[in-house]
Amino acid sequence: MSLDDLHLNLRNLTQDDYSQLKALMDAVYNDIGGAWPQHTIDRLIQEFPDGQIAIEDDGKLVGVALTVRVDYDEFSNPHRYDDLVGNRDIILNDPEGDAMYGLDVLIHPDYRGYRLGRRLYEARKELCRSMNLRAILAGGRIPSYHEYPDLTPAEYIERVARKEIHDPILSFQLANDFQVKRLLRKYLPEDEKSQGFATLLEWNNILFEPAERVLENRPTQVRVGAVQWQMRECASMESVLQQVEYFVDAISSYQSDFAVFPELFNAPLMGLQDRATQQDQLAAIRYLAGFTEQFKTEMSRMAVSYNINIIAGSMIEVGEEDRLYNVSYLCHRDGHVEKQSKLHITPQERREWVIEGGDELRVFDTDAGRIGILICYDVEFPELGRLLADQDMDILFVPFWTDTKNGYLRVRHCAQARAIENECYVVLCGSVGNVPSIRNLDIQYAQSAVFSPSDFAFPHDAVLAETTPNTEMVIFSDLDLTRLTVVRAEGSVTNLKDRRKDLFDLRWRDWSWKSGAKQDET
């Protein structure tokens, strides 16, 4: 048959198709009884019309997939084919079922080789996703098993999975992303070729949301606005807060879920002291820390007033025993505030400001996804991003402050690597400008950006947005969280899923012993 002669159409099966369906089933299933009676098919179409899918070629029925709805908990456990069938060959469709069960897939012998079965399976998967059902289950015959009398069913299945044996049904199912969940015994006793055995196969709907979570109306589209902030001389704390509020107002007017500021964006407040006083850098940074509490309070107020979550860059915080920390605050739009300390401190921060590193790493639940925050230098340590990814982080925010382009490129390249290896979004936000009158603010270099995983669903260079270098501006980016779910499960590569945990692992050390009770590592 020439490809030019094909005129394929995918549609739902109708009761008028029965005569063609019967002929097709009789031809394919001649070894196990042939076609279902007409009243069985009519009832199936009436009760679950969307699940009965057909492919026709110029009006000729050439492929069919028959499906019912079932209770997942019942049919993901051992069962027989007869458990699906009631009196008078009525197939037991459960209209409240949370899973689909694949009854049959039939392809006309003349049309094999055109991958029509794959089309039917893809249509089933799309239906499963659109109906928010948990999975597709199927009892798969193993019709070539009788040819290998020396193998147990488990050994046979393993060899099919390794492609050492081809089974017309199991090989096809495995090629279509189904996984063998268990072996079914006496599934279809009259199936002599399979000797009564079958595999229980499952395709998991990675986008499934339980009913209670659907009602929460969790967003799948998140909008982020990042401020490439210009360091400038300031006359007062109020003038800096006024500039902050200007940007929060502007970003919120675009219905953004997050407004992001850079690391130590309020550092120009050190310039309120004269240049001579600034020579004592430890005194200058402690002076800057004196503004932190009011900034945190005011930015939390803005988050509520403008209905936006704010990543408040980072600021200097005076902690226990009068120690200094570089801290990023997450100001939720519901009013509560959480924080992430910088863990790795640069030589300059240690030397001139005596900053200390924090000892806690967190993923934060927000109304727009699960997020992590790594401040500048921290993103250059890949272990941190991986620990956050293990806690299902969706978006990583990286407020940074770099003076030269080579310093910036270290942060940028590491941030982009974190997006790829952890299959998440990364928002990079820095500051620009030259302030010669303030020590350590002489020069800044930044090109803020938003990075994605590197796969077909994302831009070819894995860059969703980026600013003009060294120019004060705002960038916006829409982040699709559903794409993360898909790429983690079905991407061209699946970095998180494919890790060799049999060879290595990564743990966060428990520092609770600092407060008097040392515990084991977790």
Short mmCIF file of C-alpha atoms in Angstrom, two decimals:
data_model
loop_
_atom_site.label_atom_id
_atom_site.label_comp_id
_atom_site.label_asym_id
_atom_site.label_seq_id
_atom_site.Cartn_x
_atom_site.Cartn_y
_atom_site.Cartn_z
CA MET A 1 0.00 0.00 0.00
CA SER A 2 1.39 3.41 -0.95
CA LEU A 3 1.59 6.16 1.65
CA ASP A 4 0.00 8.45 -0.92
CA ASP A 5 -3.14 6.32 -0.75
CA LEU A 6 -3.62 6.78 3.01
CA HIS A 7 -6.28 9.20 4.29
CA LEU A 8 -6.25 8.55 8.04
CA ASN A 9 -8.71 10.07 10.48
CA LEU A 10 -8.69 9.72 14.27
CA ARG A 11 -12.15 9.83 15.85
CA ASN A 12 -14.39 8.22 18.45
CA LEU A 13 -16.03 4.89 17.74
CA THR A 14 -19.78 4.88 17.07
CA GLN A 15 -22.40 2.16 17.22
CA ASP A 16 -22.59 2.22 13.41
CA ASP A 17 -19.01 0.89 13.31
CA TYR A 18 -19.89 -2.45 14.85
CA SER A 19 -19.91 -4.57 11.68
CA GLN A 20 -16.41 -3.40 10.77
CA LEU A 21 -15.24 -3.74 14.37
CA LYS A 22 -16.53 -7.32 14.53
CA ALA A 23 -14.63 -8.27 11.41
CA LEU A 24 -11.47 -6.68 12.78
CA MET A 25 -11.76 -8.38 16.19
CA ASP A 26 -12.54 -11.77 14.63
CA ALA A 27 -9.40 -11.50 12.52
CA VAL A 28 -7.09 -10.36 15.34
CA TYR A 29 -8.50 -12.43 18.21
CA ASN A 30 -9.30 -15.67 16.42
CA ASP A 31 -7.33 -17.59 19.08
CA ILE A 32 -9.30 -16.26 22.08
CA GLY A 33 -12.89 -16.11 20.91
CA GLY A 34 -13.02 -13.23 18.44
CA ALA A 35 -15.31 -10.21 18.73
CA TRP A 36 -17.41 -8.96 21.61
CA PRO A 37 -21.19 -9.11 20.92
CA GLN A 38 -22.79 -5.93 19.67
CA HIS A 39 -24.65 -5.12 22.89
CA THR A 40 -21.30 -5.14 24.75
CA ILE A 41 -19.77 -2.58 22.40
CA ASP A 42 -22.95 -0.46 22.31
CA ARG A 43 -23.01 -0.31 26.12
CA LEU A 44 -19.32 0.62 26.23
CA ILE A 45 -19.85 3.47 23.77
CA GLN A 46 -22.87 4.73 25.71
CA GLU A 47 -21.10 4.72 29.09
CA PHE A 48 -17.65 6.00 28.08
CA PRO A 49 -17.80 7.40 24.53
CA ASP A 50 -14.53 9.38 24.78
CA GLY A 51 -12.61 6.24 25.67
CA GLN A 52 -13.48 4.36 22.47
CA ILE A 53 -11.05 5.60 19.84
CA ALA A 54 -10.91 4.62 16.18
CA ILE A 55 -8.69 5.26 13.16
CA GLU A 56 -10.31 5.07 9.74
CA ASP A 57 -8.87 5.22 6.25
CA ASP A 58 -11.38 6.57 3.75
CA GLY A 59 -14.21 5.26 5.92
CA LYS A 60 -12.59 1.86 6.55
CA LEU A 61 -11.98 0.98 10.20
CA VAL A 62 -8.27 0.11 10.50
CA GLY A 63 -7.47 0.65 14.19
CA VAL A 64 -9.40 0.66 17.47
CA ALA A 65 -8.65 1.23 21.17
CA LEU A 66 -11.32 0.17 23.69
CA THR A 67 -11.12 1.61 27.21
CA VAL A 68 -13.08 1.71 30.48
CA ARG A 69 -12.81 3.71 33.68
CA VAL A 70 -11.89 1.78 36.82
CA ASP A 71 -10.94 2.30 40.44
CA TYR A 72 -7.15 2.50 40.56
CA ASP A 73 -6.75 0.88 43.97
CA GLU A 74 -8.77 -2.14 42.88
CA PHE A 75 -7.25 -2.77 39.47
CA SER A 76 -3.64 -1.90 40.30
CA ASN A 77 -3.73 -5.05 42.45
CA PRO A 78 -3.99 -8.67 41.21
CA HIS A 79 -7.14 -9.32 39.20
CA ARG A 80 -8.47 -11.28 36.25
CA TYR A 81 -9.96 -10.21 32.98
CA ASP A 82 -13.32 -11.54 34.18
CA ASP A 83 -13.27 -8.87 36.94
CA LEU A 84 -13.96 -6.37 34.18
CA VAL A 85 -16.95 -8.25 32.78
CA GLY A 86 -20.42 -8.69 34.29
CA ASN A 87 -23.47 -10.67 33.25
CA ARG A 88 -24.24 -10.96 29.52
CA ASP A 89 -20.73 -9.77 28.60
CA ILE A 90 -21.32 -6.27 29.96
CA ILE A 91 -17.96 -4.54 30.52
CA LEU A 92 -18.02 -2.93 33.96
CA ASN A 93 -17.28 0.75 33.43
CA ASP A 94 -16.99 2.80 36.65
CA PRO A 95 -18.11 6.38 35.85
CA GLU A 96 -16.40 7.59 39.07
CA GLY A 97 -13.18 5.67 38.39
CA ASP A 98 -9.90 7.54 38.81
CA ALA A 99 -8.01 5.53 36.17
CA MET A 100 -8.44 4.19 32.66
CA TYR A 101 -8.10 0.51 31.79
CA GLY A 102 -7.00 -0.46 28.30
CA LEU A 103 -9.16 -3.35 27.14
CA ASP A 104 -8.00 -3.81 23.58
CA VAL A 105 -5.91 -2.23 20.87
CA LEU A 106 -6.45 -3.68 17.40
CA ILE A 107 -4.71 -2.79 14.15
CA HIS A 108 -5.82 -4.21 10.79
CA PRO A 109 -3.09 -6.58 9.50
CA ASP A 110 -2.76 -4.59 6.26
CA TYR A 111 -1.97 -1.42 8.23
CA ARG A 112 0.74 -2.69 10.54
CA GLY A 113 4.03 -0.87 10.21
CA TYR A 114 2.45 2.59 10.08
CA ARG A 115 2.65 3.09 13.88
CA LEU A 116 -1.11 3.40 14.19
CA GLY A 117 -0.97 1.73 17.60
CA ARG A 118 1.24 4.55 18.83
CA ARG A 119 -1.37 7.07 17.62
CA LEU A 120 -4.06 5.29 19.58
CA TYR A 121 -1.89 5.17 22.70
CA GLU A 122 -1.05 8.88 22.45
CA ALA A 123 -4.77 9.66 22.13
CA ARG A 124 -5.45 7.59 25.25
CA LYS A 125 -2.72 9.43 27.17
CA GLU A 126 -4.08 12.81 26.13
CA LEU A 127 -7.56 11.77 27.26
CA CYS A 128 -6.16 10.59 30.59
CA ARG A 129 -4.46 13.95 31.13
CA SER A 130 -7.47 16.00 30.04
CA MET A 131 -9.76 14.08 32.43
CA ASN A 132 -7.21 14.37 35.26
CA LEU A 133 -7.17 10.61 35.77
CA ARG A 134 -4.44 8.96 37.76
CA ALA A 135 -3.11 6.39 35.30
CA ILE A 136 -3.79 4.00 32.43
CA LEU A 137 -3.72 0.35 33.46
CA ALA A 138 -3.74 -2.66 31.18
CA GLY A 139 -3.53 -6.41 31.47
CA GLY A 140 -1.05 -7.33 28.77
CA ARG A 141 -0.97 -10.80 27.25
CA ILE A 142 2.46 -12.30 26.52
CA PRO A 143 1.62 -14.37 23.41
CA SER A 144 5.19 -15.41 22.60
CA TYR A 145 5.75 -16.95 26.03
CA HIS A 146 4.82 -20.47 24.88
CA GLU A 147 7.90 -20.43 22.65
CA TYR A 148 10.20 -20.34 25.71
CA PRO A 149 9.17 -23.27 27.92
CA ASP A 150 12.42 -23.17 29.90
CA LEU A 151 11.81 -19.62 31.17
CA THR A 152 9.69 -18.58 34.11
CA PRO A 153 7.25 -15.72 33.39
CA ALA A 154 9.50 -13.32 35.34
CA GLU A 155 12.57 -14.38 33.35
CA TYR A 156 10.64 -13.99 30.11
CA ILE A 157 9.48 -10.48 31.02
CA GLU A 158 13.03 -9.48 31.98
CA ARG A 159 14.43 -10.71 28.68
CA VAL A 160 11.72 -8.84 26.74
CA ALA A 161 12.60 -5.69 28.68
CA ARG A 162 16.26 -6.14 27.68
CA LYS A 163 15.11 -6.61 24.05
CA GLU A 164 16.57 -10.09 23.89
CA ILE A 165 13.10 -11.42 23.06
CA HIS A 166 10.41 -9.68 21.03
CA ASP A 167 6.85 -10.07 22.30
CA PRO A 168 4.23 -8.47 20.01
CA ILE A 169 2.25 -7.06 22.92
CA LEU A 170 4.70 -6.53 25.80
CA SER A 171 7.44 -5.05 23.60
CA PHE A 172 4.93 -2.59 22.18
CA GLN A 173 3.67 -1.61 25.64
CA LEU A 174 7.18 -1.01 26.96
CA ALA A 175 8.02 1.10 23.91
CA ASN A 176 5.03 3.31 24.75
CA ASP A 177 6.25 4.19 28.27
CA PHE A 178 4.23 1.56 30.13
CA GLN A 179 5.91 -0.08 33.10
CA VAL A 180 5.34 -3.63 34.31
CA LYS A 181 3.74 -3.33 37.73
CA ARG A 182 3.22 -7.03 38.53
CA LEU A 183 2.62 -10.48 37.05
CA LEU A 184 -1.01 -11.60 36.76
CA ARG A 185 -1.80 -15.31 37.01
CA LYS A 186 -4.83 -16.95 35.37
CA TYR A 187 -5.65 -13.56 33.85
CA LEU A 188 -7.19 -15.07 30.72
CA PRO A 189 -7.12 -18.88 31.18
CA GLU A 190 -8.13 -19.58 27.58
CA ASP A 191 -5.06 -17.69 26.32
CA GLU A 192 -2.91 -20.76 25.67
CA LYS A 193 -0.07 -18.84 24.02
CA SER A 194 0.41 -16.80 27.21
CA GLN A 195 -0.34 -19.88 29.33
CA GLY A 196 -2.82 -17.79 31.31
CA PHE A 197 -0.19 -15.24 32.39
CA ALA A 198 -0.31 -11.51 31.77
CA THR A 199 1.55 -8.41 32.89
CA LEU A 200 -0.19 -5.62 34.74
CA LEU A 201 1.08 -2.53 32.95
CA GLU A 202 0.79 1.07 34.06
CA TRP A 203 1.32 4.44 32.46
CA ASN A 204 1.42 7.06 35.17
CA ASN A 205 -0.17 10.47 34.51
CA ILE A 206 2.50 12.77 35.90
CA LEU A 207 0.11 15.75 35.68
CA PHE A 208 -2.57 14.10 37.84
CA GLU A 209 -3.84 16.32 40.65
CA PRO A 210 -5.92 14.76 43.45
CA ALA A 211 -9.35 16.34 43.85
CA GLU A 212 -8.43 18.17 47.03
CA ARG A 213 -5.47 19.81 45.28
CA VAL A 214 -7.48 20.69 42.18
CA LEU A 215 -9.81 22.67 44.41
CA GLU A 216 -6.82 24.67 45.65
CA ASN A 217 -6.48 26.06 42.11
CA ARG A 218 -2.71 25.81 42.17
CA PRO A 219 -1.17 27.90 39.38
CA THR A 220 0.78 26.34 36.57
CA GLN A 221 1.82 29.68 35.05
CA VAL A 222 4.01 31.94 37.19
CA ARG A 223 5.16 35.43 36.20
CA VAL A 224 8.43 36.80 37.56
CA GLY A 225 9.72 40.37 37.42
CA ALA A 226 13.39 40.96 38.26
CA VAL A 227 14.93 44.39 38.89
CA GLN A 228 18.38 45.01 37.50
CA TRP A 229 19.01 47.64 40.15
CA GLN A 230 21.34 50.59 39.69
CA MET A 231 23.55 51.41 42.65
CA ARG A 232 23.46 55.18 43.13
CA GLU A 233 24.23 57.71 45.81
CA CYS A 234 21.24 58.30 48.07
CA ALA A 235 20.14 61.09 50.35
CA SER A 236 18.24 58.98 52.88
CA MET A 237 16.81 55.58 53.68
CA GLU A 238 13.40 56.88 52.61
CA SER A 239 14.65 57.69 49.12
CA VAL A 240 15.90 54.12 48.65
CA LEU A 241 12.60 52.67 49.88
CA GLN A 242 10.77 55.01 47.52
CA GLN A 243 12.76 53.56 44.61
CA VAL A 244 12.01 50.02 45.83
CA GLU A 245 8.29 50.76 45.98
CA TYR A 246 8.38 52.26 42.50
CA PHE A 247 9.65 48.96 41.11
CA VAL A 248 7.27 46.84 43.20
CA ASP A 249 4.37 48.94 41.96
CA ALA A 250 5.51 48.63 38.33
CA ILE A 251 6.09 44.87 38.50
CA SER A 252 2.79 44.19 40.28
CA SER A 253 0.90 46.15 37.63
CA TYR A 254 1.95 43.41 35.19
CA GLN A 255 0.24 40.82 37.44
CA SER A 256 3.56 39.28 38.44
CA ASP A 257 3.76 36.69 41.18
CA PHE A 258 7.30 37.62 42.23
CA ALA A 259 9.38 40.80 42.35
CA VAL A 260 13.10 40.12 42.71
CA PHE A 261 15.88 42.44 43.92
CA PRO A 262 19.68 41.92 43.90
CA GLU A 263 22.09 41.06 46.67
CA LEU A 264 22.85 43.95 49.06
CA PHE A 265 20.87 46.36 46.89
CA ASN A 266 20.67 48.87 49.76
CA ALA A 267 24.46 49.02 50.17
CA PRO A 268 24.57 52.69 48.98
CA LEU A 269 23.18 53.59 52.41
CA MET A 270 26.76 53.22 53.64
CA GLY A 271 27.35 56.43 51.70
CA LEU A 272 25.30 58.37 54.26
CA GLN A 273 28.57 58.30 56.23
CA ASP A 274 31.46 60.36 54.97
CA ARG A 275 34.33 58.70 53.10
CA ALA A 276 36.68 58.87 56.06
CA THR A 277 34.24 57.08 58.34
CA GLN A 278 33.78 54.39 55.70
CA GLN A 279 37.43 53.42 56.00
CA ASP A 280 36.47 51.24 58.95
CA GLN A 281 34.67 48.66 56.86
CA LEU A 282 33.42 46.61 59.81
CA ALA A 283 31.81 49.73 61.29
CA ALA A 284 30.37 50.65 57.86
CA ILE A 285 28.72 47.26 57.33
CA ARG A 286 27.29 47.31 60.86
CA TYR A 287 25.93 50.77 60.08
CA LEU A 288 24.22 49.25 57.00
CA ALA A 289 22.79 46.47 59.15
CA GLY A 290 21.00 49.12 61.20
CA PHE A 291 18.57 49.69 58.31
CA THR A 292 17.64 46.03 57.77
CA GLU A 293 14.71 45.71 60.14
CA GLN A 294 12.91 48.71 58.67
CA PHE A 295 13.57 47.52 55.10
CA LYS A 296 12.17 44.11 55.98
CA THR A 297 9.08 45.67 57.55
CA GLU A 298 8.47 48.06 54.65
CA MET A 299 9.02 45.45 51.94
CA SER A 300 6.66 43.06 53.72
CA ARG A 301 4.08 45.86 53.73
CA MET A 302 4.61 46.33 49.98
CA ALA A 303 4.17 42.61 49.36
CA VAL A 304 0.74 42.75 51.01
CA SER A 305 -0.28 46.12 49.55
CA TYR A 306 0.69 45.23 45.98
CA ASN A 307 -0.34 41.55 46.21
CA ILE A 308 3.04 40.20 45.14
CA ASN A 309 5.72 37.97 46.65
CA ILE A 310 9.01 39.81 47.04
CA ILE A 311 12.49 38.30 47.02
CA ALA A 312 14.08 41.14 48.97
CA GLY A 313 17.54 40.67 47.47
CA SER A 314 19.75 40.39 50.51
CA MET A 315 20.62 42.58 53.47
CA ILE A 316 23.00 42.42 56.43
CA GLU A 317 21.46 40.99 59.56
CA VAL A 318 22.86 41.02 63.08
CA GLY A 319 22.27 37.55 64.48
CA GLU A 320 23.01 35.67 67.67
CA GLU A 321 26.11 36.70 69.62
CA ASP A 322 26.25 39.91 67.57
CA ARG A 323 27.42 38.06 64.44
CA LEU A 324 26.75 39.37 60.93
CA TYR A 325 24.97 37.41 58.21
CA ASN A 326 24.05 38.11 54.59
CA VAL A 327 20.34 37.27 54.46
CA SER A 328 17.65 37.17 51.78
CA TYR A 329 14.07 37.71 52.93
CA LEU A 330 11.05 36.20 51.23
CA CYS A 331 8.13 38.54 51.85
CA HIS A 332 4.96 36.62 51.08
CA ARG A 333 1.92 38.53 49.90
CA ASP A 334 -0.08 37.10 52.79
CA GLY A 335 2.16 39.01 55.20
CA HIS A 336 4.55 36.44 56.64
CA VAL A 337 8.30 36.66 56.12
CA GLU A 338 10.87 33.87 55.79
CA LYS A 339 14.60 34.03 55.24
CA GLN A 340 17.57 32.26 53.68
CA SER A 341 21.09 33.13 54.81
CA LYS A 342 24.05 33.07 52.48
CA LEU A 343 25.95 29.89 53.29
CA HIS A 344 29.26 30.39 51.48
CA ILE A 345 30.98 33.67 52.22
CA THR A 346 33.45 35.19 49.75
CA PRO A 347 36.98 36.06 50.89
CA GLN A 348 36.19 39.77 50.61
CA GLU A 349 33.08 39.47 52.80
CA ARG A 350 35.02 37.55 55.44
CA ARG A 351 38.08 39.78 55.31
CA GLU A 352 36.53 43.25 55.35
CA TRP A 353 33.08 42.74 56.85
CA VAL A 354 33.53 39.60 59.00
CA ILE A 355 30.34 38.09 57.53
CA GLU A 356 29.56 34.52 58.63
CA GLY A 357 27.76 31.81 56.70
CA GLY A 358 24.39 30.47 57.74
CA ASP A 359 23.73 26.80 58.43
CA GLU A 360 20.22 26.20 57.08
CA LEU A 361 19.00 25.50 53.55
CA ARG A 362 15.29 25.61 52.80
CA VAL A 363 12.70 25.19 50.09
CA PHE A 364 9.84 27.63 50.60
CA ASP A 365 6.22 26.90 49.78
CA THR A 366 4.57 29.87 48.09
CA ASP A 367 1.24 30.38 46.35
CA ALA A 368 3.18 30.28 43.07
CA GLY A 369 5.34 27.19 43.45
CA ARG A 370 8.11 25.79 45.62
CA ILE A 371 11.16 28.01 45.54
CA GLY A 372 14.74 28.15 46.74
CA ILE A 373 17.10 31.08 47.23
CA LEU A 374 20.89 30.92 46.79
CA ILE A 375 22.72 34.21 47.26
CA CYS A 376 25.42 34.86 44.66
CA TYR A 377 28.48 32.74 45.62
CA ASP A 378 26.19 29.94 46.88
CA VAL A 379 25.08 29.10 43.34
CA GLU A 380 28.67 28.15 42.52
CA PHE A 381 28.32 25.12 44.81
CA PRO A 382 26.25 22.52 42.91
CA GLU A 383 25.46 20.47 46.01
CA LEU A 384 23.07 23.18 47.25
CA GLY A 385 20.98 23.23 44.08
CA ARG A 386 20.74 19.44 44.10
CA LEU A 387 19.63 19.36 47.74
CA LEU A 388 16.90 21.88 46.88
CA ALA A 389 15.88 19.88 43.81
CA ASP A 390 15.48 16.81 45.99
CA GLN A 391 12.81 18.78 47.84
CA ASP A 392 10.84 19.43 44.63
CA MET A 393 11.95 23.01 44.06
CA ASP A 394 10.40 24.65 40.98
CA ILE A 395 12.18 28.02 40.85
CA LEU A 396 15.62 28.99 42.15
CA PHE A 397 16.18 32.70 42.82
CA VAL A 398 19.79 33.96 42.75
CA PRO A 399 20.24 37.58 43.90
CA PHE A 400 23.85 38.50 43.17
CA TRP A 401 26.37 41.34 43.27
CA THR A 402 29.50 41.19 41.11
CA ASP A 403 31.98 43.89 40.22
CA THR A 404 33.64 42.52 37.07
CA LYS A 405 32.50 40.56 34.05
CA ASN A 406 34.55 37.49 34.93
CA GLY A 407 32.93 37.43 38.37
CA TYR A 408 29.52 37.78 36.76
CA LEU A 409 30.22 34.97 34.31
CA ARG A 410 31.12 32.62 37.15
CA VAL A 411 27.70 33.24 38.66
CA ARG A 412 25.86 33.10 35.34
CA HIS A 413 27.39 29.87 34.07
CA CYS A 414 26.89 28.14 37.39
CA ALA A 415 23.28 29.36 37.59
CA GLN A 416 22.56 28.01 34.11
CA ALA A 417 24.13 24.69 35.05
CA ARG A 418 21.83 24.50 38.09
CA ALA A 419 18.80 24.96 35.81
CA ILE A 420 19.89 22.15 33.51
CA GLU A 421 21.07 19.59 36.04
CA ASN A 422 18.15 20.15 38.43
CA GLU A 423 15.44 20.64 35.78
CA CYS A 424 14.17 23.88 37.31
CA TYR A 425 13.92 27.57 36.47
CA VAL A 426 16.66 29.92 37.73
CA VAL A 427 16.14 33.68 38.10
CA LEU A 428 19.41 35.63 38.23
CA CYS A 429 19.13 39.23 39.49
CA GLY A 430 22.04 41.66 39.92
CA SER A 431 22.97 45.32 40.27
CA VAL A 432 24.76 47.79 38.00
CA GLY A 433 26.26 51.26 38.20
CA ASN A 434 29.38 53.00 39.50
CA VAL A 435 29.49 54.76 42.87
CA PRO A 436 33.10 55.94 43.39
CA SER A 437 32.23 57.81 46.58
CA ILE A 438 31.40 54.58 48.42
CA ARG A 439 34.10 52.04 49.12
CA ASN A 440 33.42 48.59 47.56
CA LEU A 441 30.69 50.06 45.33
CA ASP A 442 33.12 51.56 42.82
CA ILE A 443 31.92 49.33 39.94
CA GLN A 444 29.22 46.73 39.27
CA TYR A 445 28.63 44.38 36.33
CA ALA A 446 25.39 42.51 35.68
CA GLN A 447 23.21 41.00 33.01
CA SER A 448 20.22 39.55 34.84
CA ALA A 449 18.53 36.55 33.25
CA VAL A 450 16.00 33.74 33.59
CA PHE A 451 17.20 30.23 32.70
CA SER A 452 15.25 27.07 31.93
CA PRO A 453 16.08 23.40 31.48
CA SER A 454 17.55 22.57 28.09
CA ASP A 455 14.98 20.54 26.15
CA PHE A 456 12.43 20.88 23.36
CA ALA A 457 9.76 22.57 25.50
CA PHE A 458 12.11 25.48 26.26
CA PRO A 459 14.11 28.04 24.23
CA HIS A 460 16.94 26.55 22.15
CA ASP A 461 19.56 28.27 24.32
CA ALA A 462 17.68 27.65 27.60
CA VAL A 463 17.46 31.43 28.22
CA LEU A 464 13.90 32.67 28.74
CA ALA A 465 14.81 36.34 29.22
CA GLU A 466 17.81 38.55 29.88
CA THR A 467 18.55 42.21 30.37
CA THR A 468 20.81 44.59 28.52
CA PRO A 469 24.12 44.46 30.41
CA ASN A 470 24.81 47.28 32.87
CA THR A 471 21.51 49.07 32.36
CA GLU A 472 18.87 49.62 35.02
CA MET A 473 15.74 47.83 33.86
CA VAL A 474 13.16 45.16 34.68
CA ILE A 475 12.76 41.82 32.93
CA PHE A 476 9.60 39.71 32.99
CA SER A 477 9.30 36.03 32.32
CA ASP A 478 6.39 33.57 32.39
CA LEU A 479 7.36 30.21 33.88
CA ASP A 480 5.27 27.14 33.04
CA LEU A 481 5.52 24.74 35.99
CA THR A 482 3.75 21.97 34.06
CA ARG A 483 6.67 21.86 31.64
CA LEU A 484 8.97 21.07 34.55
CA THR A 485 6.80 18.13 35.53
CA VAL A 486 6.88 16.79 31.98
CA VAL A 487 10.61 17.28 31.38
CA ARG A 488 11.48 15.58 34.69
CA ALA A 489 9.51 12.48 33.70
CA GLU A 490 9.62 12.41 29.90
CA GLY A 491 12.43 14.71 28.79
CA SER A 492 15.07 13.89 26.18
CA VAL A 493 17.26 13.28 29.22
CA THR A 494 16.07 13.05 32.82
CA ASN A 495 18.94 14.22 35.00
CA LEU A 496 17.20 13.88 38.34
CA LYS A 497 15.58 10.53 37.64
CA ASP A 498 18.69 8.95 36.12
CA ARG A 499 21.10 9.60 38.98
CA ARG A 500 23.03 6.49 40.05
CA LYS A 501 21.93 6.48 43.68
CA ASP A 502 23.37 3.00 43.95
CA LEU A 503 26.80 4.60 43.57
CA PHE A 504 26.51 7.93 45.41
CA ASP A 505 24.24 10.07 47.51
CA LEU A 506 24.10 13.58 48.94
CA ARG A 507 23.16 14.45 52.50
CA TRP A 508 22.61 17.60 54.52
CA ARG A 509 24.48 17.47 57.82
CA ASP A 510 22.36 18.06 60.92
CA TRP A 511 23.82 20.94 62.95
CA SER A 512 21.28 20.74 65.78
CA TRP A 513 24.12 19.72 68.09
CA LYS A 514 25.06 23.41 68.19
CA SER A 515 22.12 23.87 70.53
CA GLY A 516 23.24 20.99 72.74
CA ALA A 517 21.89 17.77 71.19
CA LYS A 518 23.97 16.32 68.35
CA GLN A 519 22.00 14.08 66.00
CA ASP A 520 22.92 11.74 63.20
CA GLU A 521 23.38 13.01 59.67
CA THR A 522 20.23 13.03 57.57
#
